[in-house]
PDB file of C-alpha atoms in Angstrom:
ATOM      1  CA  MET F 288     128.284 170.757 205.372  1.00 98.00           C
ATOM      2  CA  ARG F 289     129.246 173.977 207.124  1.00 98.00           C
ATOM      3  CA  VAL F 290     132.078 176.470 207.322  1.00 98.00           C
ATOM      4  CA  ALA F 291     134.323 175.450 210.222  1.00 98.00           C
ATOM      5  CA  SER F 292     136.816 178.326 210.002  1.00 98.00           C
ATOM      6  CA  ILE F 293     137.878 181.252 207.818  1.00 98.00           C
ATOM      7  CA  HIS F 294     141.401 182.606 207.356  1.00 98.00           C
ATOM      8  CA  THR F 295     142.986 185.455 205.468  1.00 98.00           C
ATOM      9  CA  TYR F 296     146.649 186.324 204.978  1.00 98.00           C
ATOM     10  CA  PRO F 297     146.936 190.127 204.855  1.00 97.00           C
ATOM     11  CA  VAL F 298     150.568 189.999 203.691  1.00 98.00           C
ATOM     12  CA  LYS F 299     151.292 187.099 201.368  1.00 96.00           C
ATOM     13  CA  GLY F 300     153.435 184.558 203.220  1.00 96.00           C
ATOM     14  CA  CYS F 301     152.735 185.905 206.702  1.00 96.00           C
ATOM     15  CA  HIS F 302     150.892 184.303 209.611  1.00 96.00           C
ATOM     16  CA  ARG F 303     147.177 183.752 209.135  1.00 97.00           C
ATOM     17  CA  MET F 304     144.444 186.034 210.444  1.00 97.00           C
ATOM     18  CA  ASP F 305     141.466 184.053 211.798  1.00 98.00           C
ATOM     19  CA  ARG F 306     138.065 185.485 210.920  1.00 97.00           C
ATOM     20  CA  ASP F 307     134.485 184.954 212.022  1.00 98.00           C
ATOM     21  CA  THR F 308     133.143 186.482 208.819  1.00 97.00           C
ATOM     22  CA  ALA F 309     134.557 188.036 205.664  1.00 97.00           C
ATOM     23  CA  ARG F 310     133.125 189.948 202.740  1.00 95.00           C
ATOM     24  CA  VAL F 311     133.590 188.287 199.366  1.00 95.00           C
ATOM     25  CA  GLU F 312     135.142 190.459 196.655  1.00 92.00           C
ATOM     26  CA  PRO F 313     135.757 189.488 193.005  1.00 88.00           C
ATOM     27  CA  TRP F 314     139.441 188.821 193.835  1.00 90.00           C
ATOM     28  CA  GLY F 315     138.800 186.847 197.039  1.00 92.00           C
ATOM     29  CA  LEU F 316     138.067 187.517 200.685  1.00 96.00           C
ATOM     30  CA  GLU F 317     138.272 191.050 202.019  1.00 95.00           C
ATOM     31  CA  GLY F 318     141.791 191.851 203.213  1.00 94.00           C
ATOM     32  CA  ASP F 319     143.348 188.682 201.836  1.00 96.00           C
ATOM     33  CA  ARG F 320     146.857 188.996 200.326  1.00 95.00           C
ATOM     34  CA  ARG F 321     146.584 192.629 199.275  1.00 95.00           C
ATOM     35  CA  TRP F 322     150.147 193.275 200.535  1.00 97.00           C
ATOM     36  CA  LEU F 323     153.334 191.659 199.257  1.00 97.00           C
ATOM     37  CA  ILE F 324     156.993 191.678 200.276  1.00 98.00           C
ATOM     38  CA  VAL F 325     159.239 192.058 197.232  1.00 97.00           C
ATOM     39  CA  ASP F 326     162.958 192.217 196.502  1.00 96.00           C
ATOM     40  CA  GLU F 327     164.754 195.105 194.806  1.00 94.00           C
ATOM     41  CA  HIS F 328     163.454 193.883 191.426  1.00 94.00           C
ATOM     42  CA  GLY F 329     159.802 193.844 192.506  1.00 96.00           C
ATOM     43  CA  LEU F 330     159.632 190.040 192.704  1.00 96.00           C
ATOM     44  CA  GLY F 331     157.688 188.531 195.584  1.00 96.00           C
ATOM     45  CA  LEU F 332     159.437 186.863 198.515  1.00 96.00           C
ATOM     46  CA  SER F 333     157.944 183.776 200.138  1.00 94.00           C
ATOM     47  CA  GLN F 334     158.387 181.396 203.064  1.00 95.00           C
ATOM     48  CA  HIS F 335     160.433 179.236 200.720  1.00 91.00           C
ATOM     49  CA  GLN F 336     163.263 181.761 200.962  1.00 92.00           C
ATOM     50  CA  HIS F 337     162.292 183.243 204.335  1.00 95.00           C
ATOM     51  CA  PRO F 338     160.535 180.763 206.666  1.00 95.00           C
ATOM     52  CA  GLU F 339     160.774 183.405 209.418  1.00 94.00           C
ATOM     53  CA  LEU F 340     157.769 185.060 207.747  1.00 96.00           C
ATOM     54  CA  VAL F 341     155.582 182.687 209.793  1.00 96.00           C
ATOM     55  CA  THR F 342     156.450 184.794 212.862  1.00 96.00           C
ATOM     56  CA  MET F 343     155.101 187.964 211.232  1.00 97.00           C
ATOM     57  CA  ARG F 344     151.582 188.736 212.391  1.00 97.00           C
ATOM     58  CA  ALA F 345     149.690 191.069 210.093  1.00 97.00           C
ATOM     59  CA  VAL F 346     146.229 192.340 210.967  1.00 96.00           C
ATOM     60  CA  SER F 347     144.289 194.115 208.253  1.00 94.00           C
ATOM     61  CA  ARG F 348     141.754 196.822 208.992  1.00 92.00           C
ATOM     62  CA  PRO F 349     139.819 199.289 206.835  1.00 91.00           C
ATOM     63  CA  GLY F 350     142.410 201.700 205.523  1.00 95.00           C
ATOM     64  CA  GLY F 351     145.493 200.027 206.884  1.00 96.00           C
ATOM     65  CA  LEU F 352     147.539 197.242 208.392  1.00 96.00           C
ATOM     66  CA  THR F 353     149.329 196.451 211.660  1.00 98.00           C
ATOM     67  CA  LEU F 354     152.530 194.381 211.679  1.00 98.00           C
ATOM     68  CA  ASP F 355     154.060 192.594 214.640  1.00 97.00           C
ATOM     69  CA  ALA F 356     156.956 190.145 215.050  1.00 97.00           C
ATOM     70  CA  PRO F 357     159.138 188.905 217.942  1.00 96.00           C
ATOM     71  CA  GLY F 358     161.819 191.419 218.871  1.00 96.00           C
ATOM     72  CA  LEU F 359     160.350 194.225 216.753  1.00 97.00           C
ATOM     73  CA  SER F 360     158.117 197.144 217.624  1.00 97.00           C
ATOM     74  CA  THR F 361     154.532 197.011 216.389  1.00 98.00           C
ATOM     75  CA  LEU F 362     154.183 198.941 213.141  1.00 98.00           C
ATOM     76  CA  ASP F 363     150.902 200.548 212.105  1.00 98.00           C
ATOM     77  CA  LEU F 364     150.591 201.439 208.427  1.00 98.00           C
ATOM     78  CA  ALA F 365     147.998 203.292 206.412  1.00 97.00           C
ATOM     79  CA  GLU F 366     147.225 202.123 202.901  1.00 97.00           C
ATOM     80  CA  PRO F 367     149.768 204.017 200.753  1.00 97.00           C
ATOM     81  CA  ILE F 368     147.216 205.550 198.402  1.00 96.00           C
ATOM     82  CA  ASP F 369     149.747 208.158 197.274  1.00 96.00           C
ATOM     83  CA  GLY F 370     152.825 205.942 197.672  1.00 97.00           C
ATOM     84  CA  GLU F 371     155.412 205.424 194.965  1.00 97.00           C
ATOM     85  CA  ALA F 372     153.801 203.723 191.973  1.00 96.00           C
ATOM     86  CA  ILE F 373     155.774 200.659 190.881  1.00 95.00           C
ATOM     87  CA  GLU F 374     155.105 197.190 189.456  1.00 94.00           C
ATOM     88  CA  ALA F 375     155.407 193.889 191.280  1.00 94.00           C
ATOM     89  CA  ARG F 376     155.149 190.204 190.425  1.00 92.00           C
ATOM     90  CA  VAL F 377     154.161 187.366 192.749  1.00 91.00           C
ATOM     91  CA  TYR F 378     156.187 184.988 190.556  1.00 88.00           C
ATOM     92  CA  ARG F 379     158.402 185.455 187.523  1.00 87.00           C
ATOM     93  CA  ASP F 380     155.777 183.962 185.195  1.00 83.00           C
ATOM     94  CA  ARG F 381     152.962 186.230 186.405  1.00 81.00           C
ATOM     95  CA  PRO F 382     152.293 189.541 184.635  1.00 83.00           C
ATOM     96  CA  PRO F 383     153.335 192.596 186.670  1.00 88.00           C
ATOM     97  CA  ALA F 384     150.648 194.305 188.734  1.00 89.00           C
ATOM     98  CA  PRO F 385     150.503 198.060 189.451  1.00 93.00           C
ATOM     99  CA  VAL F 386     151.157 198.592 193.174  1.00 95.00           C
ATOM    100  CA  ARG F 387     152.019 201.326 195.684  1.00 97.00           C
ATOM    101  CA  ALA F 388     155.125 201.166 197.872  1.00 98.00           C
ATOM    102  CA  ALA F 389     154.438 201.308 201.615  1.00 98.00           C
ATOM    103  CA  GLY F 390     157.538 203.428 202.213  1.00 97.00           C
ATOM    104  CA  PRO F 391     160.906 203.368 204.010  1.00 97.00           C
ATOM    105  CA  GLU F 392     159.524 202.808 207.516  1.00 98.00           C
ATOM    106  CA  ALA F 393     157.946 199.519 206.448  1.00 98.00           C
ATOM    107  CA  ASP F 394     161.020 198.541 204.432  1.00 97.00           C
ATOM    108  CA  ASP F 395     163.345 199.145 207.394  1.00 97.00           C
ATOM    109  CA  TRP F 396     161.062 197.040 209.611  1.00 98.00           C
ATOM    110  CA  LEU F 397     161.177 194.175 207.100  1.00 97.00           C
ATOM    111  CA  ALA F 398     164.951 194.414 206.775  1.00 96.00           C
ATOM    112  CA  GLN F 399     165.239 193.828 210.527  1.00 96.00           C
ATOM    113  CA  LEU F 400     162.944 190.803 210.320  1.00 96.00           C
ATOM    114  CA  LEU F 401     164.480 189.211 207.216  1.00 96.00           C
ATOM    115  CA  GLY F 402     168.076 190.347 207.474  1.00 94.00           C
ATOM    116  CA  SER F 403     168.026 191.500 203.857  1.00 93.00           C
ATOM    117  CA  THR F 404     166.692 194.317 201.691  1.00 94.00           C
ATOM    118  CA  ALA F 405     162.958 194.095 201.048  1.00 97.00           C
ATOM    119  CA  ARG F 406     160.038 196.343 200.189  1.00 98.00           C
ATOM    120  CA  LEU F 407     156.402 196.183 201.209  1.00 98.00           C
ATOM    121  CA  VAL F 408     153.876 196.973 198.482  1.00 98.00           C
ATOM    122  CA  TRP F 409     150.095 197.283 198.414  1.00 97.00           C
ATOM    123  CA  LEU F 410     147.675 196.268 195.674  1.00 94.00           C
ATOM    124  CA  GLY F 411     145.196 199.131 195.751  1.00 90.00           C
ATOM    125  CA  GLU F 412     143.365 198.201 192.545  1.00 79.00           C
ATOM    126  CA  PRO F 413     142.977 194.413 192.271  1.00 78.00           C
ATOM    127  CA  ALA F 414     140.727 194.931 189.261  1.00 71.00           C
ATOM    128  CA  GLY F 415     143.902 195.782 187.359  1.00 66.00           C
ATOM    129  CA  SER F 416     145.522 192.494 188.355  1.00 68.00           C
ATOM    130  CA  VAL F 417     144.124 189.819 186.050  1.00 66.00           C
ATOM    131  CA  VAL F 418     145.197 186.190 185.897  1.00 63.00           C
ATOM    132  CA  PRO F 419     146.940 185.257 182.606  1.00 60.00           C
ATOM    133  CA  TRP F 420     144.849 182.144 182.113  1.00 63.00           C
ATOM    134  CA  ARG F 421     141.247 181.490 181.195  1.00 69.00           C
ATOM    135  CA  VAL F 422     138.791 181.503 184.077  1.00 67.00           C
ATOM    136  CA  PRO F 423     135.498 179.586 184.063  1.00 66.00           C
ATOM    137  CA  ASP F 424     132.568 181.335 182.385  1.00 71.00           C
ATOM    138  CA  GLY F 425     130.791 183.445 184.977  1.00 69.00           C
ATOM    139  CA  SER F 426     133.867 183.861 187.179  1.00 67.00           C
ATOM    140  CA  SER F 427     135.857 186.994 187.872  1.00 66.00           C
ATOM    141  CA  ALA F 428     139.377 187.100 186.441  1.00 66.00           C
ATOM    142  CA  GLU F 429     140.764 189.546 189.005  1.00 75.00           C
ATOM    143  CA  ILE F 430     143.172 188.224 191.621  1.00 82.00           C
ATOM    144  CA  SER F 431     145.054 189.568 194.622  1.00 88.00           C
ATOM    145  CA  PHE F 432     148.560 188.287 195.428  1.00 90.00           C
ATOM    146  CA  ALA F 433     147.174 184.753 195.718  1.00 89.00           C
ATOM    147  CA  ASP F 434     149.105 181.989 193.973  1.00 85.00           C
ATOM    148  CA  GLY F 435     146.655 181.057 191.245  1.00 81.00           C
ATOM    149  CA  THR F 436     143.012 181.517 192.244  1.00 88.00           C
ATOM    150  CA  PRO F 437     141.315 183.831 194.751  1.00 91.00           C
ATOM    151  CA  LEU F 438     140.488 181.227 197.411  1.00 94.00           C
ATOM    152  CA  LEU F 439     141.575 177.844 198.728  1.00 97.00           C
ATOM    153  CA  LEU F 440     139.059 175.489 200.363  1.00 98.00           C
ATOM    154  CA  THR F 441     139.929 172.467 202.499  1.00 98.00           C
ATOM    155  CA  THR F 442     137.858 169.982 204.506  1.00 98.00           C
ATOM    156  CA  THR F 443     138.342 168.652 208.012  1.00 98.00           C
ATOM    157  CA  ALA F 444     137.547 165.120 206.820  1.00 98.00           C
ATOM    158  CA  SER F 445     140.404 165.130 204.302  1.00 98.00           C
ATOM    159  CA  LEU F 446     142.833 166.350 206.946  1.00 98.00           C
ATOM    160  CA  ASP F 447     141.678 163.558 209.278  1.00 98.00           C
ATOM    161  CA  ALA F 448     142.195 161.012 206.486  1.00 98.00           C
ATOM    162  CA  PHE F 449     145.644 162.411 205.744  1.00 98.00           C
ATOM    163  CA  ASN F 450     146.648 162.256 209.412  1.00 98.00           C
ATOM    164  CA  GLY F 451     145.436 158.658 209.503  1.00 98.00           C
ATOM    165  CA  TRP F 452     147.858 157.811 206.708  1.00 98.00           C
ATOM    166  CA  LEU F 453     150.572 159.711 208.543  1.00 97.00           C
ATOM    167  CA  LEU F 454     149.969 157.676 211.697  1.00 96.00           C
ATOM    168  CA  GLU F 455     150.035 154.404 209.766  1.00 97.00           C
ATOM    169  CA  SER F 456     153.349 155.370 208.183  1.00 96.00           C
ATOM    170  CA  GLY F 457     155.015 155.739 211.562  1.00 95.00           C
ATOM    171  CA  SER F 458     156.069 159.329 210.829  1.00 94.00           C
ATOM    172  CA  ASP F 459     157.079 161.357 213.862  1.00 93.00           C
ATOM    173  CA  GLU F 460     155.866 164.608 212.255  1.00 95.00           C
ATOM    174  CA  GLY F 461     152.132 164.175 212.752  1.00 88.00           C
ATOM    175  CA  PRO F 462     149.411 164.908 213.230  1.00 97.00           C
ATOM    176  CA  LEU F 463     149.595 168.038 211.091  1.00 98.00           C
ATOM    177  CA  PRO F 464     147.251 170.974 211.746  1.00 98.00           C
ATOM    178  CA  MET F 465     145.149 172.509 208.999  1.00 98.00           C
ATOM    179  CA  ALA F 466     147.283 175.663 209.197  1.00 98.00           C
ATOM    180  CA  ARG F 467     150.038 173.813 207.344  1.00 97.00           C
ATOM    181  CA  PHE F 468     147.898 174.006 204.175  1.00 98.00           C
ATOM    182  CA  ARG F 469     147.069 177.738 204.532  1.00 98.00           C
ATOM    183  CA  PRO F 470     143.381 177.571 203.484  1.00 98.00           C
ATOM    184  CA  ASN F 471     140.897 180.419 203.288  1.00 98.00           C
ATOM    185  CA  VAL F 472     137.775 178.377 204.034  1.00 98.00           C
ATOM    186  CA  VAL F 473     137.670 175.113 205.980  1.00 98.00           C
ATOM    187  CA  VAL F 474     134.537 172.958 205.615  1.00 98.00           C
ATOM    188  CA  SER F 475     133.242 170.351 208.068  1.00 98.00           C
ATOM    189  CA  GLY F 476     130.643 167.653 207.424  1.00 98.00           C
ATOM    190  CA  ALA F 477     132.011 166.480 204.065  1.00 98.00           C
ATOM    191  CA  GLU F 478     133.312 163.037 203.198  1.00 98.00           C
ATOM    192  CA  PRO F 479     137.101 162.645 202.921  1.00 98.00           C
ATOM    193  CA  TRP F 480     138.328 163.978 199.568  1.00 98.00           C
ATOM    194  CA  ALA F 481     134.801 165.013 198.544  1.00 98.00           C
ATOM    195  CA  GLU F 482     136.295 168.298 197.313  1.00 98.00           C
ATOM    196  CA  ALA F 483     137.950 166.381 194.474  1.00 97.00           C
ATOM    197  CA  ASP F 484     134.452 165.808 193.066  1.00 98.00           C
ATOM    198  CA  TRP F 485     133.674 169.541 193.229  1.00 98.00           C
ATOM    199  CA  VAL F 486     136.089 170.398 190.424  1.00 95.00           C
ATOM    200  CA  GLY F 487     134.072 172.010 187.629  1.00 93.00           C
ATOM    201  CA  ARG F 488     131.049 172.634 189.857  1.00 95.00           C
ATOM    202  CA  TRP F 489     129.467 175.702 191.467  1.00 94.00           C
ATOM    203  CA  ILE F 490     129.491 175.844 195.247  1.00 96.00           C
ATOM    204  CA  ARG F 491     127.399 178.159 197.425  1.00 97.00           C
ATOM    205  CA  ILE F 492     128.986 179.244 200.693  1.00 97.00           C
ATOM    206  CA  GLY F 493     127.001 181.722 202.752  1.00 94.00           C
ATOM    207  CA  GLY F 494     126.030 184.652 200.551  1.00 91.00           C
ATOM    208  CA  ALA F 495     128.365 183.928 197.648  1.00 95.00           C
ATOM    209  CA  GLU F 496     128.982 181.360 194.948  1.00 95.00           C
ATOM    210  CA  PHE F 497     132.307 179.938 193.810  1.00 94.00           C
ATOM    211  CA  HIS F 498     133.594 177.665 191.070  1.00 92.00           C
ATOM    212  CA  GLY F 499     135.789 174.659 191.811  1.00 93.00           C
ATOM    213  CA  VAL F 500     138.652 175.167 189.364  1.00 90.00           C
ATOM    214  CA  GLY F 501     140.908 172.304 190.381  1.00 92.00           C
ATOM    215  CA  GLU F 502     142.631 170.572 193.247  1.00 96.00           C
ATOM    216  CA  CYS F 503     145.565 172.435 194.744  1.00 96.00           C
ATOM    217  CA  ALA F 504     149.079 171.233 193.928  1.00 95.00           C
ATOM    218  CA  ARG F 505     151.184 171.613 197.056  1.00 97.00           C
ATOM    219  CA  CYS F 506     154.695 173.044 197.128  1.00 95.00           C
ATOM    220  CA  VAL F 507     157.538 172.951 199.641  1.00 96.00           C
ATOM    221  CA  VAL F 508     155.923 175.710 201.732  1.00 96.00           C
ATOM    222  CA  ALA F 509     153.553 173.054 203.081  1.00 97.00           C
ATOM    223  CA  THR F 510     156.539 171.451 204.842  1.00 98.00           C
ATOM    224  CA  ILE F 511     157.081 174.583 206.976  1.00 97.00           C
ATOM    225  CA  ASP F 512     155.598 174.673 210.480  1.00 97.00           C
ATOM    226  CA  GLN F 513     153.387 177.775 210.472  1.00 97.00           C
ATOM    227  CA  GLU F 514     154.145 178.574 214.097  1.00 95.00           C
ATOM    228  CA  THR F 515     157.910 177.991 214.279  1.00 95.00           C
ATOM    229  CA  GLY F 516     159.213 178.129 210.696  1.00 95.00           C
ATOM    230  CA  GLU F 517     160.868 174.708 211.071  1.00 96.00           C
ATOM    231  CA  ARG F 518     160.977 172.513 207.959  1.00 96.00           C
ATOM    232  CA  GLY F 519     160.054 168.855 207.741  1.00 96.00           C
ATOM    233  CA  ARG F 520     159.247 166.264 205.073  1.00 97.00           C
ATOM    234  CA  GLU F 521     155.494 166.193 205.577  1.00 98.00           C
ATOM    235  CA  PRO F 522     152.927 166.516 204.136  1.00 98.00           C
ATOM    236  CA  LEU F 523     154.660 166.060 200.786  1.00 98.00           C
ATOM    237  CA  ARG F 524     156.056 162.606 201.532  1.00 97.00           C
ATOM    238  CA  THR F 525     152.658 161.171 202.452  1.00 98.00           C
ATOM    239  CA  LEU F 526     150.808 163.040 199.691  1.00 98.00           C
ATOM    240  CA  ALA F 527     153.282 161.521 197.212  1.00 98.00           C
ATOM    241  CA  THR F 528     152.100 158.071 198.302  1.00 97.00           C
ATOM    242  CA  HIS F 529     148.352 158.687 198.413  1.00 98.00           C
ATOM    243  CA  ARG F 530     147.433 161.886 196.536  1.00 98.00           C
ATOM    244  CA  LYS F 531     149.733 162.155 193.536  1.00 98.00           C
ATOM    245  CA  ALA F 532     148.404 163.018 190.070  1.00 96.00           C
ATOM    246  CA  GLY F 533     151.110 163.204 187.445  1.00 95.00           C
ATOM    247  CA  GLN F 534     153.812 165.284 189.119  1.00 94.00           C
ATOM    248  CA  GLU F 535     151.384 167.103 191.439  1.00 97.00           C
ATOM    249  CA  LEU F 536     150.702 166.381 195.124  1.00 98.00           C
ATOM    250  CA  LEU F 537     147.132 167.392 195.863  1.00 98.00           C
ATOM    251  CA  PHE F 538     145.356 168.794 198.896  1.00 98.00           C
ATOM    252  CA  GLY F 539     142.509 171.308 198.846  1.00 98.00           C
ATOM    253  CA  LEU F 540     140.318 172.910 196.196  1.00 97.00           C
ATOM    254  CA  GLN F 541     141.058 176.141 194.328  1.00 93.00           C
ATOM    255  CA  LEU F 542     138.087 178.450 193.832  1.00 94.00           C
ATOM    256  CA  THR F 543     137.177 181.427 191.686  1.00 90.00           C
ATOM    257  CA  VAL F 544     134.438 183.885 192.626  1.00 91.00           C
ATOM    258  CA  ARG F 545     131.199 184.047 190.661  1.00 88.00           C
ATOM    259  CA  ASP F 546     130.617 187.400 188.962  1.00 81.00           C
ATOM    260  CA  GLU F 547     128.463 189.847 190.893  1.00 66.00           C
ATOM    261  CA  ALA F 548     126.034 190.323 188.013  1.00 51.00           C
ATOM    262  CA  GLY F 549     122.530 189.789 189.309  1.00 45.00           C
ATOM    263  CA  GLU F 550     123.526 190.072 192.959  1.00 48.00           C
ATOM    264  CA  PRO F 551     121.156 192.355 194.907  1.00 42.00           C
ATOM    265  CA  SER F 552     124.044 193.990 196.774  1.00 42.00           C
ATOM    266  CA  PRO F 553     127.805 193.324 196.892  1.00 47.00           C
ATOM    267  CA  ASP F 554     127.673 194.015 200.641  1.00 55.00           C
ATOM    268  CA  GLY F 555     125.491 190.921 201.034  1.00 65.00           C
ATOM    269  CA  ARG F 556     128.175 188.603 199.669  1.00 91.00           C
ATOM    270  CA  THR F 557     129.811 187.278 202.823  1.00 96.00           C
ATOM    271  CA  VAL F 558     130.993 183.990 204.243  1.00 97.00           C
ATOM    272  CA  SER F 559     130.833 183.308 207.973  1.00 98.00           C
ATOM    273  CA  VAL F 560     131.733 180.500 210.336  1.00 98.00           C
ATOM    274  CA  GLY F 561     128.688 178.228 210.561  1.00 98.00           C
ATOM    275  CA  ASP F 562     127.403 179.020 207.060  1.00 98.00           C
ATOM    276  CA  THR F 563     125.951 176.173 205.048  1.00 98.00           C
ATOM    277  CA  VAL F 564     128.035 174.843 202.155  1.00 98.00           C
ATOM    278  CA  GLU F 565     126.100 173.505 199.166  1.00 98.00           C
ATOM    279  CA  VAL F 566     127.330 171.982 195.916  1.00 97.00           C
ATOM    280  CA  LEU F 567     124.954 173.295 193.245  1.00 94.00           C
ATOM    281  CA  ASP F 568     125.695 171.241 190.156  1.00 81.00           C
TER     282      ASP F 568
END
């Protein structure tokens, strides 16, 4: 099994950024979901409310971020190290995280894109953002603005199996691309749904190790075309038939990052396209 592709999402909810390699940090891949768009109360906005976020291209770089969207000028931002200190929540049930506001220029740009008041904030110290649930022994508890765990893994074989079901159903929405599921790491060479057997196990990818916490329960965002923002019924309708557990519709594997203790150098912890993927136990 090998890494087929790597993706980060510099601003949570925005278009993906395709990567050849990425450094692994305790809270996920370098540059992944360190920025968040919030409302006037500091609560995160998502594609659920604003599907037009799929048109927003964000490119992270050391020390900053570049934003681009149809009809708007490109905006280059530096990390607001000395920006206004506020608190933000990804969801109402998540503890607030200390963040820095990007400033009025970014907020005005977002208002033009979304047609409503919004603020852009930056998580400068992810170590201060800790998940409110128990993580596996040996895993880091820090998290960026990710939904529940630092990374999401999917496999090409499971997508092929899903699209086979979609074809059999006669749906006119398929085949769906992997982008619909917004993964961080896509693995080739596995059997369909093999990732379901990786729950509770350690997985080595490139120079880092991860823990399979659980399969990913999909929400309505998966029904949004990640290029156009148009909504459909898939993949939820087909997952409800074939991949339902209780009230959850499952696709992909959520991962935590193994603690760096014992690592020779944090700089050596990377994942790259082509890296071998190995299930350790």
